[in-house]
CSV table of C-alpha atoms in Angstrom, one decimal:
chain,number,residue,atom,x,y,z
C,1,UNK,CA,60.5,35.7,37.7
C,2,UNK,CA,58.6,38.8,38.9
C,3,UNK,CA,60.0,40.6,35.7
C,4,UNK,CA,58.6,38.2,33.5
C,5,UNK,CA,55.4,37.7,35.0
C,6,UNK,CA,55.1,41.6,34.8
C,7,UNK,CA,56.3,41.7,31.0
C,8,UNK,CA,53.5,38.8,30.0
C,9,UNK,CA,51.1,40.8,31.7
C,10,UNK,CA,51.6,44.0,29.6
C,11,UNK,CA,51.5,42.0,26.6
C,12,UNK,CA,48.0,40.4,27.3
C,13,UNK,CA,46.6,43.7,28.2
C,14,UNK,CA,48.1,44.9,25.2
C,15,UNK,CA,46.3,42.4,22.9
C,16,UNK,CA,43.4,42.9,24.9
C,17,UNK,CA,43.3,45.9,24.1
C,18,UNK,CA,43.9,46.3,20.5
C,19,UNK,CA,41.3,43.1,20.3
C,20,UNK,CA,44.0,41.0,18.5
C,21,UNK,CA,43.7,38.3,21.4
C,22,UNK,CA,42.6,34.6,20.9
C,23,UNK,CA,41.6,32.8,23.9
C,24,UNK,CA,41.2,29.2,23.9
C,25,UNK,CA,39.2,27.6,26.6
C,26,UNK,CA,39.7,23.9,28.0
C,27,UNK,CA,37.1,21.7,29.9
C,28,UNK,CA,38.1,17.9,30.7
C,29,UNK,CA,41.2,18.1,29.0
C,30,UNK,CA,39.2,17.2,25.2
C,31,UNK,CA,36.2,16.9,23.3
C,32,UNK,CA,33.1,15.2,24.5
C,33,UNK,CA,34.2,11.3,25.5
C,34,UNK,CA,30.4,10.3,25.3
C,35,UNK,CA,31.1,10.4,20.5
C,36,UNK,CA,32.7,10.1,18.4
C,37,UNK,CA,34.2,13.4,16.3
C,38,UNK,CA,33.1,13.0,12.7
C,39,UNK,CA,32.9,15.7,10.5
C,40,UNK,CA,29.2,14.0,9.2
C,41,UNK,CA,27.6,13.0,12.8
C,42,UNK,CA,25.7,16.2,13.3
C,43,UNK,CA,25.4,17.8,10.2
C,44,UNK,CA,22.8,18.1,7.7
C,45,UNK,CA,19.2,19.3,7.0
C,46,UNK,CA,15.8,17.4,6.9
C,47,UNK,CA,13.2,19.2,4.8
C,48,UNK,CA,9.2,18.9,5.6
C,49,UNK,CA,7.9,19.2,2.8
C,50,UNK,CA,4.5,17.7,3.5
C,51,UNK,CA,2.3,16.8,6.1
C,52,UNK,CA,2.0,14.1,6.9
C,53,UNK,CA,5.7,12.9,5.4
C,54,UNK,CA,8.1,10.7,6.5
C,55,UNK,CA,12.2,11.0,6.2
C,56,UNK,CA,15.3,9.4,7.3
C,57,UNK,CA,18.7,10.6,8.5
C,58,UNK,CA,21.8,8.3,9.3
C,59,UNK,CA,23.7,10.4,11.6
C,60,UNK,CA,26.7,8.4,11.9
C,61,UNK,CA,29.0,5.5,13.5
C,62,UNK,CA,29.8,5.3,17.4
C,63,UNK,CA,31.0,3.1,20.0
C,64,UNK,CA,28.9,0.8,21.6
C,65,UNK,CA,29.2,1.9,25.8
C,66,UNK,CA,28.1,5.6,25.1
C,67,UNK,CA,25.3,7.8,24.7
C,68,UNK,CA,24.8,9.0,20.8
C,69,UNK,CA,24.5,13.1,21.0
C,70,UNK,CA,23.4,14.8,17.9
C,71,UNK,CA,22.2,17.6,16.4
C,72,UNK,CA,19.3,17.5,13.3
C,73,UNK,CA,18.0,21.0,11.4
C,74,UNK,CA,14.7,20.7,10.6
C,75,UNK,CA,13.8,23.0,7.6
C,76,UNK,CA,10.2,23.8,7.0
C,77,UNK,CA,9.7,23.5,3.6
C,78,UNK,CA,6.0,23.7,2.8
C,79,UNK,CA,5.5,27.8,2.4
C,80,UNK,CA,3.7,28.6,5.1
C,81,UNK,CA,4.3,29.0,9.2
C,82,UNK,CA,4.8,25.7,11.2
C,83,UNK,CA,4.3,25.4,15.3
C,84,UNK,CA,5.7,22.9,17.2
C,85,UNK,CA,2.6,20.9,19.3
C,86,UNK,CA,4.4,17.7,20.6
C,87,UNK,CA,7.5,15.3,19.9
C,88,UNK,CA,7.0,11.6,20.4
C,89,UNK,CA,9.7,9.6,20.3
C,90,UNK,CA,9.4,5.4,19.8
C,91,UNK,CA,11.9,4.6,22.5
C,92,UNK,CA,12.2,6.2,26.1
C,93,UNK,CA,16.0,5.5,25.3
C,94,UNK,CA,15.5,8.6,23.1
C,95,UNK,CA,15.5,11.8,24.8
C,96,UNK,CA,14.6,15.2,22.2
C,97,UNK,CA,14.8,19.0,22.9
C,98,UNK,CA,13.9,21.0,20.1
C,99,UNK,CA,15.6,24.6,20.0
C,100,UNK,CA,12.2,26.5,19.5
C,101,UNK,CA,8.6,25.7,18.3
C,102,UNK,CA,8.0,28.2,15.8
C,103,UNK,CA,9.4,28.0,12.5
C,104,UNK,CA,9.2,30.4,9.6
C,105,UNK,CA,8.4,29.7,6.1
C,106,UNK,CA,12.1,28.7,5.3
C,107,UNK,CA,13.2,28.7,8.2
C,108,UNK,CA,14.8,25.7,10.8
C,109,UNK,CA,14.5,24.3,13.8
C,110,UNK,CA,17.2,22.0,15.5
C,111,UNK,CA,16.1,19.5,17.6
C,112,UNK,CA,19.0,18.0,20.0
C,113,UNK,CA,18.7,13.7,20.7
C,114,UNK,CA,20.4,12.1,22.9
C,115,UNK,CA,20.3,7.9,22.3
C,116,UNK,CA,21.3,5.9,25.4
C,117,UNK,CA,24.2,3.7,25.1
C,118,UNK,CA,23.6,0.0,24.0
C,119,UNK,CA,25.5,-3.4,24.1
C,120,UNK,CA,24.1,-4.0,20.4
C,121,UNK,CA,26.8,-3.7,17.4
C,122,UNK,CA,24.6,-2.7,14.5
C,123,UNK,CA,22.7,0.0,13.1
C,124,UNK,CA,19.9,1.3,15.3
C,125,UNK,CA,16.8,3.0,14.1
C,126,UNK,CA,14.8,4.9,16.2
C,127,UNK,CA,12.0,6.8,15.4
C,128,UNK,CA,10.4,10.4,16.3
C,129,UNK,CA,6.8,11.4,15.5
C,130,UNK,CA,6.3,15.6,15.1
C,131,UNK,CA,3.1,16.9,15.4
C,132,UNK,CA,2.5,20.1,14.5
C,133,UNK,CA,-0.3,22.8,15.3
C,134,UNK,CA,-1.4,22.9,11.6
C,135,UNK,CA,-2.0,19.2,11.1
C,136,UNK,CA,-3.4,16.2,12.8
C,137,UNK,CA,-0.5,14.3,11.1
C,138,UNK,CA,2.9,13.7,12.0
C,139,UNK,CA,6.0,14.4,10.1
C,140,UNK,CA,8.4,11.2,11.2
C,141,UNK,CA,12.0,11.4,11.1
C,142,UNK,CA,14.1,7.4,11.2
C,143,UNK,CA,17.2,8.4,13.0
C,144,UNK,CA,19.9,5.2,12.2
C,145,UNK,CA,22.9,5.1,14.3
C,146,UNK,CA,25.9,2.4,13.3
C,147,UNK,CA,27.3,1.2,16.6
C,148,UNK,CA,30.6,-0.2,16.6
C,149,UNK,CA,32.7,-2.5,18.6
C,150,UNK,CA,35.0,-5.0,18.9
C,151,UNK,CA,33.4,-8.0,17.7
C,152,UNK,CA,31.4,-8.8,14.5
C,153,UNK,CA,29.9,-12.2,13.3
C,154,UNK,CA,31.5,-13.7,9.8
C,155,UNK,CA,27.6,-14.3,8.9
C,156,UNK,CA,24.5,-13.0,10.7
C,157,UNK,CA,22.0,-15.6,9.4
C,158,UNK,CA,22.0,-19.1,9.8
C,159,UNK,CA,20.5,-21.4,7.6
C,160,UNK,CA,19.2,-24.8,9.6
C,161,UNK,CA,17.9,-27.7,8.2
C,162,UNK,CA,17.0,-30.6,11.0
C,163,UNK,CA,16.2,-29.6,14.9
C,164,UNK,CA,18.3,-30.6,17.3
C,165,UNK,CA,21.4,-30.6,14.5
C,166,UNK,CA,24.6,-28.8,15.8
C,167,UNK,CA,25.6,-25.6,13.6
C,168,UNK,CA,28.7,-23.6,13.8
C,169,UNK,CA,28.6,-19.6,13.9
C,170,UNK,CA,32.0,-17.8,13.5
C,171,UNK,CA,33.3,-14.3,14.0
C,172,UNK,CA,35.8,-11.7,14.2
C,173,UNK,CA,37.9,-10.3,17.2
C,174,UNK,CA,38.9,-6.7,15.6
C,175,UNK,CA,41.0,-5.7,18.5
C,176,UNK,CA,44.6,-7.1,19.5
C,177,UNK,CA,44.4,-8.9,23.1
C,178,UNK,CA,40.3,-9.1,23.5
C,179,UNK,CA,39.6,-12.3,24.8
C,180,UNK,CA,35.8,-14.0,24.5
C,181,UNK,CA,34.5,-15.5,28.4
C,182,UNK,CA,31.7,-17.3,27.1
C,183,UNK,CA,28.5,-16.8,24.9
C,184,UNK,CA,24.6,-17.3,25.7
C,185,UNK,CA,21.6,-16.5,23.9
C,186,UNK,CA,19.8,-13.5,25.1
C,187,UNK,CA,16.2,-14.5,23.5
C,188,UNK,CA,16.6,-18.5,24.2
C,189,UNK,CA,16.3,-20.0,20.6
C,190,UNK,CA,19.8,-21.8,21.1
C,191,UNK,CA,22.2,-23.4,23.8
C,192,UNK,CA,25.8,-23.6,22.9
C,193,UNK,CA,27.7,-26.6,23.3
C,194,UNK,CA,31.1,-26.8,24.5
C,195,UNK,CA,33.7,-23.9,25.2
C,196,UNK,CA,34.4,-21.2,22.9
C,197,UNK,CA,37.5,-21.4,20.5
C,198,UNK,CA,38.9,-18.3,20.2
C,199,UNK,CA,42.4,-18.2,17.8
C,200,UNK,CA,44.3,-14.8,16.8
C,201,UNK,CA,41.6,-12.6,15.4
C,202,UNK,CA,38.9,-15.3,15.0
C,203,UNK,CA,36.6,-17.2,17.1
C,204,UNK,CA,33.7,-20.1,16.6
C,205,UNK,CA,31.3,-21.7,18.7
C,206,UNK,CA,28.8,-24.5,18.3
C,207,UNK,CA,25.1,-24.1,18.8
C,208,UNK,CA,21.5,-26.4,18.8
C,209,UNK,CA,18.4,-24.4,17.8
C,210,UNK,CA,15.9,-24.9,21.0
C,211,UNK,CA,12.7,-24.4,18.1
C,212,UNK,CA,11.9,-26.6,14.8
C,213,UNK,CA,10.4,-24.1,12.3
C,214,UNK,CA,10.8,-21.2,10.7
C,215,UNK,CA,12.5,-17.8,11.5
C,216,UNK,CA,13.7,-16.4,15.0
C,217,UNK,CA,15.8,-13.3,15.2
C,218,UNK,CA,17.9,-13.3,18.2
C,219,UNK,CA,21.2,-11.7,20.2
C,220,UNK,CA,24.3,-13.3,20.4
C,221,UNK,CA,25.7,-12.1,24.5
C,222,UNK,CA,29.4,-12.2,24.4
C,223,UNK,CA,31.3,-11.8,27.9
C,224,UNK,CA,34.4,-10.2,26.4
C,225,UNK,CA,37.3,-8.7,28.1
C,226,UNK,CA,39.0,-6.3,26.8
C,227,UNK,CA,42.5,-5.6,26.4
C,228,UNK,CA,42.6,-3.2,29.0
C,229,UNK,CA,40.9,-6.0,31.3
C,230,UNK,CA,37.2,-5.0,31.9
C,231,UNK,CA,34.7,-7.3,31.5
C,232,UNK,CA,31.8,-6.0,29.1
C,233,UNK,CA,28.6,-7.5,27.5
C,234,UNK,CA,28.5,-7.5,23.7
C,235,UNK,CA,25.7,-8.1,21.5
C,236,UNK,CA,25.6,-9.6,18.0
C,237,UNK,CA,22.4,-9.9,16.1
C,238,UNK,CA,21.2,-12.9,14.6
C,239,UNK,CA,18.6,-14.4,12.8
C,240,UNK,CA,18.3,-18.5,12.7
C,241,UNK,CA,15.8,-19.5,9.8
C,242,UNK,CA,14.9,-23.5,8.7
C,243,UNK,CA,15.0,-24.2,5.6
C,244,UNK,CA,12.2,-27.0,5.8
C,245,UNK,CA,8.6,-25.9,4.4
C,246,UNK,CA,6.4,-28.4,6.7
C,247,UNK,CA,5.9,-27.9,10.7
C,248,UNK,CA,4.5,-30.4,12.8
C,249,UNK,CA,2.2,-29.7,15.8
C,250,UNK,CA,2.7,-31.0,18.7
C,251,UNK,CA,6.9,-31.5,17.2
C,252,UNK,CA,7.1,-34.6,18.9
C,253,UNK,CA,4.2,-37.2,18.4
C,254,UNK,CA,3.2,-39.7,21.3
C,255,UNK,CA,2.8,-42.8,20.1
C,256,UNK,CA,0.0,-45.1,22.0
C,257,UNK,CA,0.0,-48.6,21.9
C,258,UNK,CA,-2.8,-50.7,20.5
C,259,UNK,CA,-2.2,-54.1,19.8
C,260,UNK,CA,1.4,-54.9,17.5
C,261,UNK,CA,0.5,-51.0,16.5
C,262,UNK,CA,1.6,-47.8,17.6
C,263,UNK,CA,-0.3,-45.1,16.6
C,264,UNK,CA,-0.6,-41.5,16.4
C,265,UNK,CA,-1.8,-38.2,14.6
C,266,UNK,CA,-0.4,-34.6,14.2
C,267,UNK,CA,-1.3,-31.5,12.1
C,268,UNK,CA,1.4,-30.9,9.3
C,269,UNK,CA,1.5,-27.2,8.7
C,270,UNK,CA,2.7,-26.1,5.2
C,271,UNK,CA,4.6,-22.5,5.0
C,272,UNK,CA,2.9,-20.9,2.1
C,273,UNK,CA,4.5,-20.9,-1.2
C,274,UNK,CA,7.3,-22.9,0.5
C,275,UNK,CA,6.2,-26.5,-0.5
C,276,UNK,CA,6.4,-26.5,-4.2
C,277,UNK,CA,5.2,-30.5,-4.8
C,278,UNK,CA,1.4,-31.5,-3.9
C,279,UNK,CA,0.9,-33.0,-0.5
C,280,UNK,CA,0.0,-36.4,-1.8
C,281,UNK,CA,2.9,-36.8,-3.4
C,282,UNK,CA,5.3,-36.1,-0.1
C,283,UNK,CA,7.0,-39.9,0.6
C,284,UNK,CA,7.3,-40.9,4.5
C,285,UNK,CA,9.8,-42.8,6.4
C,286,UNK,CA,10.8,-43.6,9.6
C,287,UNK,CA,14.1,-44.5,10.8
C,288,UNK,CA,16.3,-44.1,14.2
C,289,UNK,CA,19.0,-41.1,14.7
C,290,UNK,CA,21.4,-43.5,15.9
C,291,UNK,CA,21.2,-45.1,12.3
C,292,UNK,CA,20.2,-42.4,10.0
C,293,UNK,CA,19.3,-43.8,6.5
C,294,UNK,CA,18.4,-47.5,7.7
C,295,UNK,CA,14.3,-47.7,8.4
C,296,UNK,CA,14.3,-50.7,9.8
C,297,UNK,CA,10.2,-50.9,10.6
C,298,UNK,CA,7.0,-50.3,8.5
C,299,UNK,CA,5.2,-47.0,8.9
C,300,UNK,CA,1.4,-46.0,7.1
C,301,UNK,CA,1.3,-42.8,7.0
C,302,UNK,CA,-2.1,-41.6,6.4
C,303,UNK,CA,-2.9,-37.6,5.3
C,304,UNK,CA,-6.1,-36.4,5.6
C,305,UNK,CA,-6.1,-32.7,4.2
C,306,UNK,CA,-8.2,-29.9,6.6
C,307,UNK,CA,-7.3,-26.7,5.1
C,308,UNK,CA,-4.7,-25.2,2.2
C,309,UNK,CA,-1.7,-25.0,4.6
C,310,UNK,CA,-2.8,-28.1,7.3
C,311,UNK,CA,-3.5,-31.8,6.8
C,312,UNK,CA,-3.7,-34.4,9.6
C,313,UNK,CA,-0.9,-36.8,9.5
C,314,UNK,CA,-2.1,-40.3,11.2
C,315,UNK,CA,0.9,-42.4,12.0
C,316,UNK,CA,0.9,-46.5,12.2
C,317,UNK,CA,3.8,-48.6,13.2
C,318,UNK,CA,3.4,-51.9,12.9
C,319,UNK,CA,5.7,-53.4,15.4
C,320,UNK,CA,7.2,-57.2,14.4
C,321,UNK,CA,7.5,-56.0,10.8
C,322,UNK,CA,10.9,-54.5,10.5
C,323,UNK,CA,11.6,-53.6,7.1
C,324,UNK,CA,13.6,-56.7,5.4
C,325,UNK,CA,17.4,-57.4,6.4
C,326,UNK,CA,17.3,-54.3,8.6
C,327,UNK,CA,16.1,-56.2,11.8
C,328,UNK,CA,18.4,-54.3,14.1
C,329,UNK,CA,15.4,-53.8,16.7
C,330,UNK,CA,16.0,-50.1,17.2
C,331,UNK,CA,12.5,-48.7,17.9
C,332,UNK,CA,12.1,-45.4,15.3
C,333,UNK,CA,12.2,-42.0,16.7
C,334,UNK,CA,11.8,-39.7,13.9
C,335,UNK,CA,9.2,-39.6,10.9
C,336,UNK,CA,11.1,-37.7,8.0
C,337,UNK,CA,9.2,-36.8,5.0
C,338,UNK,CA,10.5,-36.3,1.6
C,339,UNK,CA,9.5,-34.4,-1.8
C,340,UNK,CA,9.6,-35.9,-5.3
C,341,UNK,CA,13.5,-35.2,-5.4
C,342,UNK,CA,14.2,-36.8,-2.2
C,343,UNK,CA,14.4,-34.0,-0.6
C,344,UNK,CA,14.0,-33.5,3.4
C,345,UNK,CA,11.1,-31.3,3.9
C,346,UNK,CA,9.9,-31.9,7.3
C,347,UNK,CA,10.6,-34.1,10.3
C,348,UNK,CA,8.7,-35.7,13.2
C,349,UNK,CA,10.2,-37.0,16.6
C,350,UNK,CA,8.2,-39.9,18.1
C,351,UNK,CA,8.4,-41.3,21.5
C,352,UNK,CA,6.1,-44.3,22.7
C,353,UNK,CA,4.0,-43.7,25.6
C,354,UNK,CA,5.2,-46.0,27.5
C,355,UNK,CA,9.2,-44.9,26.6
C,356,UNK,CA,11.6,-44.9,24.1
């Protein structure tokens, strides 16, 4: 053993000596865990060619879990000196150190960013204003990061037509043996109902949109563990939009009795260049969601316009004059208004004062 340790030696000093040697260092056993190792992450240059200016760089895909590290050159374009005054980045989540603060005609600068790790699968733009000593304008670079994971939604926009209506949203499991704990909403427009059906490499769960109008983008939380058996937080972007073109305020009209009447007003509110029929020619019924289709008491609906997008809607129910052969004496709890086509283009919930 002593022989041969003495031999190697020789031979390293050897090679040493004649500078033919290749020495290959090892820290942690592998590259950096924190990315990952694409030939296209950190590569590439961004030229400033005017001030102020504005450019974009995708720098790559990586796991959610883990800090984004790249590497941008900066080329100064413009034909004369640039100094570095400040760098303001959009996000405290983005930490940047350029290499220098002077850069040639020509010349580059790298700046180093650092993104911190986030639950969110898809792509993430941050931004980073440049001021420089020769202007009072920035340069702005968009950095957009792809962040991966496990999970992905079959569609990320919803399409809703009545509040309160169930809707399904489905997805993908893109791992073998990840199993789904349960899902929330991290902004509050929607409550799930019932459990999560997860089956091979799909799942689906049933929502109800806690607003009545318009468009809210939201995060779908999944609890998800993995197939190694950790629990981890996921989220999946989402946007829930209604397809209806009229909003009442207040959503749900109190109804006060007078008499065999009950009465009430609300402000409709058009969505501009939604509504594509006149607002006097919009038809109103009422009817009860345990028996959708079958009005079965007399509503005047009176419209009294107070702008281009708002009117004020006055409601009357007569009560004793159900609509003929529908006498089933179920108090209505919904207004629904329809265009020329019978299209639904807006609903109203009513309660009576005094209970429904």
């Amino acid at each position: 053993m002593h022989v041969w340790r003495s031999i190697l030696m020789h031979v390293c000093t050897s090679l040493l000596l004649t500078g033919e040697v290749m020495i290959a260092a090892v820290f942690g056993g592998g590259p950096d865990p924190l990315v990952d190792q694409k030939s296209d992450v950190s590569t590439g240059v961004v030229s400033i060619a005017a001030l102020p200016s504005r450019a974009g760089k995708h720098v790559g895909a990586y796991p959610i879990g883990r800090d984004v590290r790249v590497k941008i050159d900066l080329k100064n374009s413009l034909g004369s000196p640039l100094n570095l005054r400040d760098v303001d980045p959009d996000c405290g989540c983005l930490a940047v150190v350029p290499e220098k603060r002077h850069m040639k005609p020509d010349g580059r600068l790298t700046l180093s960013l650092t993104l911190d790790s986030s639950n969110k699968i898809a792509t993430v733009r941050r931004s980073i204003r440049l001021f420089f000593h020769e202007s009072n304008h920035p340069f702005v670079l968009d950095i957009d990061v792809s962040m991966t994971g496990p999970l992905a939604l079959s569609q990320a926009t919803v399409q809703l037509t009545e509040p309160d209506e169930l809707f399904n949203v489905f997805g993908r499991v893109e791992e073998v043996g990840g199993r789904i704990q349960r899902i929330e909403s991290l902004r509050g427009s929607f409550v799930t109902s019932g459990s999560v059906v997860q089956k091979a490499e799909a799942f689906k769960f049933n929502a109800r949109p806690t607003f009545s109008f318009g468009a809210v983008d939201d995060l779908v939380r999944i609890h998800y563990r993995n197939p190694e058996g950790d629990l981890q937080a996921i989220d999946l972007p989402i946007r829930l939009h209604f397809t209806m073109p009229l909003r009442f305020l207040p959503s749900t009209l109190h109804l006060a009795s007078q008499s065999t009447e009950w009465v009430g007003a609300a402000r409709m509110i058009v969505l501009p260049g939604k509504l594509k029929v006149a607002r006097n020619q919009l038809r109103y019924v009422v009817e009860s969601k345990s028996r959708p289709g079958q009005a079965s008491y007399e509503v005047a609906v009176r419209g009294r316009d107070v702008s281009s997008i708002m009117s004020v809607v006055e409601v009357v129910i007569t009560e004793g004059k159900q609509v003929a052969n529908l006498d089933d004496g179920l108090f209505p709890d919904r207004l629904l208004v329809y265009g020329p086509d019978n299209e639904l283009v807006g609903i109203l919930n009513l309660v009576r004062e005094r209970g429904n």
